[in-house]
XYZ file of C-alpha atoms in Angstrom:
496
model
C 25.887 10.488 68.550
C 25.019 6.877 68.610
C 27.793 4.706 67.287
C 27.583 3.703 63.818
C 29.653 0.580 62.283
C 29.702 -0.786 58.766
C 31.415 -3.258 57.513
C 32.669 -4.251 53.576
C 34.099 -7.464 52.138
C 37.841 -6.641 51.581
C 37.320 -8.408 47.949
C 37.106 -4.836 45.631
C 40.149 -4.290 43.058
C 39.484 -0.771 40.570
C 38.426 -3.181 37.598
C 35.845 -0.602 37.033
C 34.395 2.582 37.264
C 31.474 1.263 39.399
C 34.055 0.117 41.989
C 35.585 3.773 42.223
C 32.433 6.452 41.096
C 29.136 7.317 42.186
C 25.882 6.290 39.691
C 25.514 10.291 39.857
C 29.383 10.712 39.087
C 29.099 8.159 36.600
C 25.754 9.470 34.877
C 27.313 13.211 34.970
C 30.196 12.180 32.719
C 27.847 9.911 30.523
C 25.586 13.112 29.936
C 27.397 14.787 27.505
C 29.995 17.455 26.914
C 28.950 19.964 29.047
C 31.208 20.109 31.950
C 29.204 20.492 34.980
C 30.631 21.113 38.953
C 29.373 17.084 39.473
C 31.104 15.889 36.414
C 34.089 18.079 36.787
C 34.727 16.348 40.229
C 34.180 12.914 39.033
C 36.402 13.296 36.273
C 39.127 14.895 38.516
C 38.438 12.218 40.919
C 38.897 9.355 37.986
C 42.030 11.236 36.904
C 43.425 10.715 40.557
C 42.263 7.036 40.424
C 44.073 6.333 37.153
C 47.032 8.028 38.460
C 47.176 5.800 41.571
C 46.740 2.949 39.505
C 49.535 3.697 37.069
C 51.725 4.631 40.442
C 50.902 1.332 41.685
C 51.771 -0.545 38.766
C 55.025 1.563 37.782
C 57.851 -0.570 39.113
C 60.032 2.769 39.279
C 57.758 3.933 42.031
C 58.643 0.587 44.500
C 60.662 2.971 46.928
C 58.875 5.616 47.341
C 55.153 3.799 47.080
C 54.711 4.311 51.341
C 55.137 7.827 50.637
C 52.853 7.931 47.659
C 49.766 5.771 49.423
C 49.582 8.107 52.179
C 49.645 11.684 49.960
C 47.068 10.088 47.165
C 44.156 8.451 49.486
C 43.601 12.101 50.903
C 43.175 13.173 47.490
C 40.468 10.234 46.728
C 38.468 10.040 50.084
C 37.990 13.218 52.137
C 40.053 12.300 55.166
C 42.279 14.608 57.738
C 44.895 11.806 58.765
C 45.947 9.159 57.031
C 48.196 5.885 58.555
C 49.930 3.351 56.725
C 49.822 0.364 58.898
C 52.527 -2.702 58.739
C 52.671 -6.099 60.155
C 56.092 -7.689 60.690
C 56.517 -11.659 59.697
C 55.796 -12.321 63.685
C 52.411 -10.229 63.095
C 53.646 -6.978 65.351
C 51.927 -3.750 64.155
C 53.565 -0.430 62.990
C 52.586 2.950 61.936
C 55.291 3.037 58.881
C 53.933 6.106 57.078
C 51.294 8.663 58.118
C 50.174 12.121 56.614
C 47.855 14.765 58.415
C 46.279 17.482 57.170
C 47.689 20.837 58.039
C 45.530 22.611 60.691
C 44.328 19.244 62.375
C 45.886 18.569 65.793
C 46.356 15.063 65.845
C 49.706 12.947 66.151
C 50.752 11.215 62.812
C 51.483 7.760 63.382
C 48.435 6.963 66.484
C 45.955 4.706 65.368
C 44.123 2.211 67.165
C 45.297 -1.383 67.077
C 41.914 -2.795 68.161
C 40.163 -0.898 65.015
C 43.265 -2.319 62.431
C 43.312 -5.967 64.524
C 39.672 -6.252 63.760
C 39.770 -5.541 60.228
C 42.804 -7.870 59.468
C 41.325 -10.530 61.699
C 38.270 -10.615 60.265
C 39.072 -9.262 56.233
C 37.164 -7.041 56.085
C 37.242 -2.877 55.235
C 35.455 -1.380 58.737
C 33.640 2.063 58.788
C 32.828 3.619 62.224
C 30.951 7.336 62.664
C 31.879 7.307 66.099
C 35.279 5.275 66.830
C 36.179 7.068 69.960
C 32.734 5.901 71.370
C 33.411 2.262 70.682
C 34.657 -0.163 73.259
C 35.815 -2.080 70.856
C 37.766 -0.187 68.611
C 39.357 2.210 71.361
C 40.164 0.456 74.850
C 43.232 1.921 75.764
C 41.726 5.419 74.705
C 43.909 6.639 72.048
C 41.160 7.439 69.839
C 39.349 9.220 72.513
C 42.710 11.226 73.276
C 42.866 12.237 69.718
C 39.240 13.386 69.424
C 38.204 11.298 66.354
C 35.288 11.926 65.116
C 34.918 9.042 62.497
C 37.323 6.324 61.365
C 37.866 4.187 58.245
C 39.975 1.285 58.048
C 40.751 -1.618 55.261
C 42.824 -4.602 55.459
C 45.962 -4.895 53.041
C 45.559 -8.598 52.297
C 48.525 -10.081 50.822
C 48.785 -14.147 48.478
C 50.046 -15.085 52.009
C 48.891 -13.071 54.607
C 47.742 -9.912 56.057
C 50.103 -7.136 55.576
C 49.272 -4.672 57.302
C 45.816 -1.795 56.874
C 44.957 1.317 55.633
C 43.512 3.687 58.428
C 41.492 6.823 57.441
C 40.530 9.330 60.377
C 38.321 12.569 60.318
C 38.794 14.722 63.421
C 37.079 18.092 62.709
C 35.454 17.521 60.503
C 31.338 17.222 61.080
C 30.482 15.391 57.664
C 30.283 11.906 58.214
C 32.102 8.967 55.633
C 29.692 7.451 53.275
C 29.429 3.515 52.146
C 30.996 5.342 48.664
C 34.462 5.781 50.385
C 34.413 2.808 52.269
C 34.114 0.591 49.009
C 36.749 2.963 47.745
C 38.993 3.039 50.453
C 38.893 -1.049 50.170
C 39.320 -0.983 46.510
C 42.602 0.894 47.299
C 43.616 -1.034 49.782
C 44.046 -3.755 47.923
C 45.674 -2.461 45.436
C 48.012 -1.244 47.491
C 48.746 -4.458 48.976
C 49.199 -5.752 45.527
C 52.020 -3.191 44.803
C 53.750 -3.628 48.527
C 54.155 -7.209 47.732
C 55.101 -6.245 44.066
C 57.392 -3.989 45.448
C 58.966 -6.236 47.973
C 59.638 -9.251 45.109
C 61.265 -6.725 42.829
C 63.292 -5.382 45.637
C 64.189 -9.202 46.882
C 64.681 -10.446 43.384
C 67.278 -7.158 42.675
C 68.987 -7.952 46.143
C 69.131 -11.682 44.510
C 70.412 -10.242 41.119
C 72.859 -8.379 43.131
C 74.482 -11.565 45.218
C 73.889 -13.439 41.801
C 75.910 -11.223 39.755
C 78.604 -10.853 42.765
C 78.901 -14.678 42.611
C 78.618 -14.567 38.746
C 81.486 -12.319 38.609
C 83.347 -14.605 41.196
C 83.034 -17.540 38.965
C 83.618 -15.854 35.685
C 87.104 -14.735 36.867
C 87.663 -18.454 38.292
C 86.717 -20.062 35.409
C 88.504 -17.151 33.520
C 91.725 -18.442 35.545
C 90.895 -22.415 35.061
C 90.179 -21.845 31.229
C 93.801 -20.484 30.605
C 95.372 -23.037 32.580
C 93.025 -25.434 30.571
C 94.056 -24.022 27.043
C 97.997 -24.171 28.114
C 97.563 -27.670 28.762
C 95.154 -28.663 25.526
C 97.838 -26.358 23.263
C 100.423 -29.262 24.558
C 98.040 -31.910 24.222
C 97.030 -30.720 21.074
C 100.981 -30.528 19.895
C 101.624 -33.944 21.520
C 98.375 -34.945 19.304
C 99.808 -33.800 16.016
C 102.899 -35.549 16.501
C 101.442 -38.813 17.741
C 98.909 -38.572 14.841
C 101.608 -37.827 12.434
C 103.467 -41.009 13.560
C 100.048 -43.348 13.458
C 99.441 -41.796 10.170
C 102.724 -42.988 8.591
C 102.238 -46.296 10.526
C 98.843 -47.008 8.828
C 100.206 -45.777 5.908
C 102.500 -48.313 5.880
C 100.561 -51.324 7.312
C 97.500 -50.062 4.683
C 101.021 -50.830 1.316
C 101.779 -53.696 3.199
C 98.360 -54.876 2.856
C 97.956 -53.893 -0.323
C 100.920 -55.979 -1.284
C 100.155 -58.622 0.837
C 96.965 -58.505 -1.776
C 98.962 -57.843 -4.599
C 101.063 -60.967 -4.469
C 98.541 -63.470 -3.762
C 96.462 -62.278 -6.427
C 99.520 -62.172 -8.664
C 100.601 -65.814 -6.978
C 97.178 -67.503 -7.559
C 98.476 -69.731 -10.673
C 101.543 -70.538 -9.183
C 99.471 -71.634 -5.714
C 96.622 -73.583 -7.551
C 99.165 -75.064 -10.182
C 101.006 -77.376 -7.555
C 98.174 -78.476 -6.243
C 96.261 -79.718 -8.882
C 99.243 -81.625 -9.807
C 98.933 -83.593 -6.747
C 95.339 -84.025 -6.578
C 95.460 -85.402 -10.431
C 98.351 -88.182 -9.634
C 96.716 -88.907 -6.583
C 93.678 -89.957 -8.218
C 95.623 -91.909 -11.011
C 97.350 -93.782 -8.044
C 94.131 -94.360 -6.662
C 92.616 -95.823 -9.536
C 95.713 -97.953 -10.168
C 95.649 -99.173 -6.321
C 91.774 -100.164 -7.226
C 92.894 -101.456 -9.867
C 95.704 -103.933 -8.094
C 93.094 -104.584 -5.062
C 95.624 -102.473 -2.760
C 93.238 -101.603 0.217
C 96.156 -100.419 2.362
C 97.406 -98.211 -0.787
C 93.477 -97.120 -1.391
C 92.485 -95.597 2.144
C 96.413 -93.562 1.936
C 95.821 -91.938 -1.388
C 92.128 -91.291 -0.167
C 93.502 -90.035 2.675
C 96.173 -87.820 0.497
C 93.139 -86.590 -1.575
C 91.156 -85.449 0.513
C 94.025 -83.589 2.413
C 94.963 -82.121 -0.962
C 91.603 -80.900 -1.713
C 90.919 -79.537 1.710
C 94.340 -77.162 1.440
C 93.617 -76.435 -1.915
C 90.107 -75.073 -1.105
C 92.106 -73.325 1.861
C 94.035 -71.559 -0.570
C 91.135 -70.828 -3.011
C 89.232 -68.783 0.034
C 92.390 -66.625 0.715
C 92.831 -66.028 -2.852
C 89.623 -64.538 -3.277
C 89.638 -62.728 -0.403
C 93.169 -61.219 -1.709
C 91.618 -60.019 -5.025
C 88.794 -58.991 -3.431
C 90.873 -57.269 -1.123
C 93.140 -55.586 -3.987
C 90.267 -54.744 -6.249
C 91.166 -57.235 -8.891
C 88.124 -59.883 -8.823
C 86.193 -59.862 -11.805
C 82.791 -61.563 -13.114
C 82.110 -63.200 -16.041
C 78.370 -63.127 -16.835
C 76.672 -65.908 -18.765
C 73.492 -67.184 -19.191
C 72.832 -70.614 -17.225
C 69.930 -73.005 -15.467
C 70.354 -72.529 -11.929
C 67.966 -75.702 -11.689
C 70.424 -77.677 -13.475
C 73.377 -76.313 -11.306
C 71.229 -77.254 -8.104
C 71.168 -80.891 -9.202
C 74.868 -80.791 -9.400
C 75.550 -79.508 -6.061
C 73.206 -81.733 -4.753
C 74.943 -84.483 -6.002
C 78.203 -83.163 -4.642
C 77.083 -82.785 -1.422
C 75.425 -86.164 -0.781
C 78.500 -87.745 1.027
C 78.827 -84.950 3.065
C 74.971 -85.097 3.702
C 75.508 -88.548 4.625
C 78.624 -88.130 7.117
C 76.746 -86.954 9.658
C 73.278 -88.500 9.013
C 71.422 -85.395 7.990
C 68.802 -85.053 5.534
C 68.592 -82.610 2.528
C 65.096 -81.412 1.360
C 65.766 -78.957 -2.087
C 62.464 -77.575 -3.719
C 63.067 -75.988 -6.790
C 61.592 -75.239 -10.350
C 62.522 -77.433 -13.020
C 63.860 -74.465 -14.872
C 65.527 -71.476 -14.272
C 67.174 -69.354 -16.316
C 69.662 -67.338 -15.063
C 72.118 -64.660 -16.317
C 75.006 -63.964 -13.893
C 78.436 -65.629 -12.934
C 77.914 -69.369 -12.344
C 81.031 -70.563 -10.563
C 80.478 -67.537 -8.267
C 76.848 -68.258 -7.773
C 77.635 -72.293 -7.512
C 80.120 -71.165 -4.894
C 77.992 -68.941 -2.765
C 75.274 -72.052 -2.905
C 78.295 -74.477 -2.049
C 79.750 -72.291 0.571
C 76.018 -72.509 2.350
C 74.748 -76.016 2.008
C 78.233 -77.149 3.017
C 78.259 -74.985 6.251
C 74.325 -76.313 7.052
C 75.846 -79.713 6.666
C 78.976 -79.069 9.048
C 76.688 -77.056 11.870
C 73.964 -79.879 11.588
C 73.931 -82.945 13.219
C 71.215 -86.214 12.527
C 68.846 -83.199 11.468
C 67.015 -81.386 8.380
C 68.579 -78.995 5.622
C 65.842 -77.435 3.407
C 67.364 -75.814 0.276
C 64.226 -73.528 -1.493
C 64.685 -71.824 -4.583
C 62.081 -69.552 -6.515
C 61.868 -66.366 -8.733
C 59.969 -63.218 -7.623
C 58.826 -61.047 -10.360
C 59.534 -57.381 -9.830
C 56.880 -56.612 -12.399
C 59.339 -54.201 -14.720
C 62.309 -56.371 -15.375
C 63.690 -59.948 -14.838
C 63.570 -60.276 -11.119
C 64.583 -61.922 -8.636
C 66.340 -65.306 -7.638
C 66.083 -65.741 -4.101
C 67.452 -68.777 -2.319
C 67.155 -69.809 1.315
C 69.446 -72.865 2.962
C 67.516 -73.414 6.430
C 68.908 -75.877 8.848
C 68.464 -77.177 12.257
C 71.888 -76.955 13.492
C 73.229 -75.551 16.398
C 72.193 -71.965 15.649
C 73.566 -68.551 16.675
C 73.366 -65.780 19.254
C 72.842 -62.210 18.151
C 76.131 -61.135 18.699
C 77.385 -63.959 16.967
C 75.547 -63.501 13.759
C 76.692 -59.693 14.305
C 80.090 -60.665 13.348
C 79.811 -63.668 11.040
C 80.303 -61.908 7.686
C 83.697 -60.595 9.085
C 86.453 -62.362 7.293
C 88.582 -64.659 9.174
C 85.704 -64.907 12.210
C 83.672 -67.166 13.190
C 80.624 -67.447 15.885
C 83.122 -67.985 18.494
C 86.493 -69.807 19.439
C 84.738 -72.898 20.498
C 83.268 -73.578 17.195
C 86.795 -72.723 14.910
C 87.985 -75.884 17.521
C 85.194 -78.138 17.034
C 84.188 -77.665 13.364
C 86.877 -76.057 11.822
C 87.001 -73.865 8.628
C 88.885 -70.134 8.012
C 85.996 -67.971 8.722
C 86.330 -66.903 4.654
C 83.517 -68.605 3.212
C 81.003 -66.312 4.575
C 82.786 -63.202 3.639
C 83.434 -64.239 0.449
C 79.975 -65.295 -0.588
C 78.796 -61.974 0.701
C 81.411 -60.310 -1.622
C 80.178 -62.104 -4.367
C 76.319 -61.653 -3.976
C 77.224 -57.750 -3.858
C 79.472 -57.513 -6.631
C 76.142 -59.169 -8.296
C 73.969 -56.465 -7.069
C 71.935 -59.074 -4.406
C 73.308 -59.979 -1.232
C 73.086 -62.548 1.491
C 71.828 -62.189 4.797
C 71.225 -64.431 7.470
C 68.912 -65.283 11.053
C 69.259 -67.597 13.649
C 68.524 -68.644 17.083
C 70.776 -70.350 19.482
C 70.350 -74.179 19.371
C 66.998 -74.168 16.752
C 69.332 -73.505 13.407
C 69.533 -71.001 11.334
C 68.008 -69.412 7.358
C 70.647 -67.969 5.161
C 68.848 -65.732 2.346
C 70.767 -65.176 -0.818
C 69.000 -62.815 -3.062
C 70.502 -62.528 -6.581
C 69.047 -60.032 -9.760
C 67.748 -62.889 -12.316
C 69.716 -60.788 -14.683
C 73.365 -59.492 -13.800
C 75.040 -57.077 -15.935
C 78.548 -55.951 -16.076
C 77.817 -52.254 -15.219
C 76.088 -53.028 -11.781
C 79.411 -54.892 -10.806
C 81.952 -52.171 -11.682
């Protein structure tokens, strides 16, 4: 017989019938109901295939799928002896399963390594009528020993590499294997590599599970063991806790009366504190004007000296005074109806000497009228508290006071206000903290310019109790823009 080799692309899968049937298979079970011998095999024959392909997708069959390639192929392809063929990671070959047909003498796990070398090497699914005949496929004569008569074999191509083949022999048989069960034999070949490789993950990844839970278990009864020790020692922190906590509580408790008494009395002690000195700042001026009066110059530049020491302390205690009421809840507002354009003139006025001291300038643009409805000694203070600061931080430079009313559209509006100067200026973290009372920017600037740190505070107080509020921005040696915004019309129930 003359020797016969075809060869098929190891690229079929069973997506389809076409991969697995005859056309005449096929067109017997599209005739009709009418079982005939040609459509009862093709159906049995489908049957198998759909059996093979839920046995090589069933995850329960991962042990025993050697077993189960080997005793289906015989039942899809008519073969006498069938060898499942495995490569080892260095690429060594090895009969691992092998089923023959009873009656046939042949050995169960011979095959020939040229045939299943070939057909890995090259990928693809080999068919030869007469292997033992071939050179090729049979040098060291083990198919020629065996008495083959014809010889299938398919590659079992793996996502990485070739695992192995699929060898299917016919050795007394006379018919010959057809193109048909080569395509099929490659179809299942790949499948079956698909499932080996399925098989192998899910028995690694079990092994893994395995040695995971092992070293789970491990660590769960460490960390069991550290968790107790852990919740001894937070049951005596937490006790050591409660009792520390206990003791700052009644600490704060105590620091928070003392405060509030603190409060209490200089609130209660504001009379008594202002009182005193007014008295001195009154006879100091009548000295003064009687030291004019007598041409005393010596006498003059003392009491002036006096005053202005008196006023100084008594604006001192003013600023703590509010910021005790304040601080005990017992400042108050008295609402009236006023001309804040009027009330601009007269701090201007006030302020000119201190303007003058250090050569600055003072730019105001405001409306000839005004009318406003809130507290005006707290609102003339806020304005004070701000020009008066420009003038201190400012130095042979410009202080812009602007004032204007924004309509809201449904009620009075708005009196905003904005003292701008080109002082010294502030760093982020300074402005940060500059409504704190009792702070200013920094250290440096307490020593050099002086002051409490209260002013600020207290003209934010003020603004809020009003229902506006003053805010402020600056950059470090260009000045600084503080923005008082103020309802036109204050009423008692938004300061309660």
């Amino acid at each position: 017989m003359s020797n016969i080799v075809k060869e098929l692309k190891a690229d079929l899968t069973l997506r389809s019938l076409q991969d697995i049937l005859k056309p005449s298979e096929l067109a017997s079970i599209r005739r009709g109901p009418a079982p005939s011998p040609a459509e009862q095999k093709a159906r049995q024959k489908l049957e198998i295939v759909l059996k093979v392909s839920e046995m090589l997708s069933n995850p329960a069959a991962a042990d025993r799928l050697p077993d189960e390639i080997v005793a289906i192929l015989p039942q899809i392809v008519p073969v006498e002896r069938t060898v499942l063929v495995l490569a080892d990671e260095a690429g060594e070959l090895q009969a691992h399963k092998a089923w023959v047909a009873p009656g046939v003498g042949a050995e169960a796990g011979v095959f020939s390594r040229q045939i299943v070398r070939y057909a890995m090497d090259n990928a693809v699914a080999v068919l030869s009528m007469d292997a033992a005949g071939d050179s090729r496929f049979d040098a060291a004569g083990s198919i020629q020993a065996q008495h083959i008569r014809a010889s299938m074999c398919a590659p079992l191509r793996g996502r990485q590499r070739m695992l192995g083949a699929l060898v299917a022999d016919n050795v007394t048989r006379t018919e010959m294997f057809g193109e048909d069960d080569l395509r099929l034999l490659a179809g299942f070949a790949n499948q079956a590599a698909i499932a080996l490789e399925n098989a192998e993950l899910a028995r690694s990844l079990a092994e893994q599970a395995r040695r995971r839970e092992a070293e789970l278990t491990g660590l769960v009864e460490e960390r069991t063991a550290n968790l107790r020790e852990e919740k001894e020692r937070a049951e005596s922190a937490r006790a050591e806790a409660d009792r520390l906590r206990e003791v700052a509580e009644a600490a704060t408790h105590e620091a928070e009366e003392a405060s509030r008494s603190k409060s209490r009395f200089l609130a209660n002690m504001s009379h008594e504190l202002r009182t005193p000195m007014n008295a001195i700042i009154g006879y100091t001026d009548l000295l003064l004007e009687e030291a004019a009066d007598a041409g005393d110059e010596s006498q003059v530049r003392d009491l002036k000296k006096i005053g202005g020491a008196a006023k100084h302390l008594l604006a001192l205690i003013n600023d703590i005074l509010d910021i005790s009421k304040i601080e005990a809840g017992k400042m108050t507002l008295t609402v009236e109806d006023f001309d804040l354009a009027t009330q601009i003139g007269q701090i201007q006025d006030t302020l000119r000497p201190l303007v003058a001291q250090k050569d600055n300038q003072l730019e105001v643009t405001c409306p000839p009228s005004l009318p406003m409805r809130a507290d005006e000694t707290r609102v003339r203070q806020v304005l004070y508290n701000l020009l008066s600061n420009a003038c201190k931080f400012t130095e042979k430079g410009r202080i812009r006071l602007d004032v204007r009313h924004e309509p809201d559209g449904s009620g009075p509006g708005w009196v905003v206000v904005a003292v701008a100067d080109s002082g010294i200026g502030m760093t982020p973290e300074q402005t940060g903290r500059l409504f704190q009372a009792f702070v200013q920017a920094d250290d440096s600037t307490s020593r050099r310019f002086g002051g409490t740190g209260l002013g600020l505070a207290i003209s934010r107080h003020f603004c809020r109790m009003m229902g506006g509020d003053v805010t402020v921005t600056s950059e470090l040696g260009r000045g600084s823009v503080f923005t008082v915004r103020l309802p036109a019309v204050v009423t008692l129930a938004s300061t309660e």
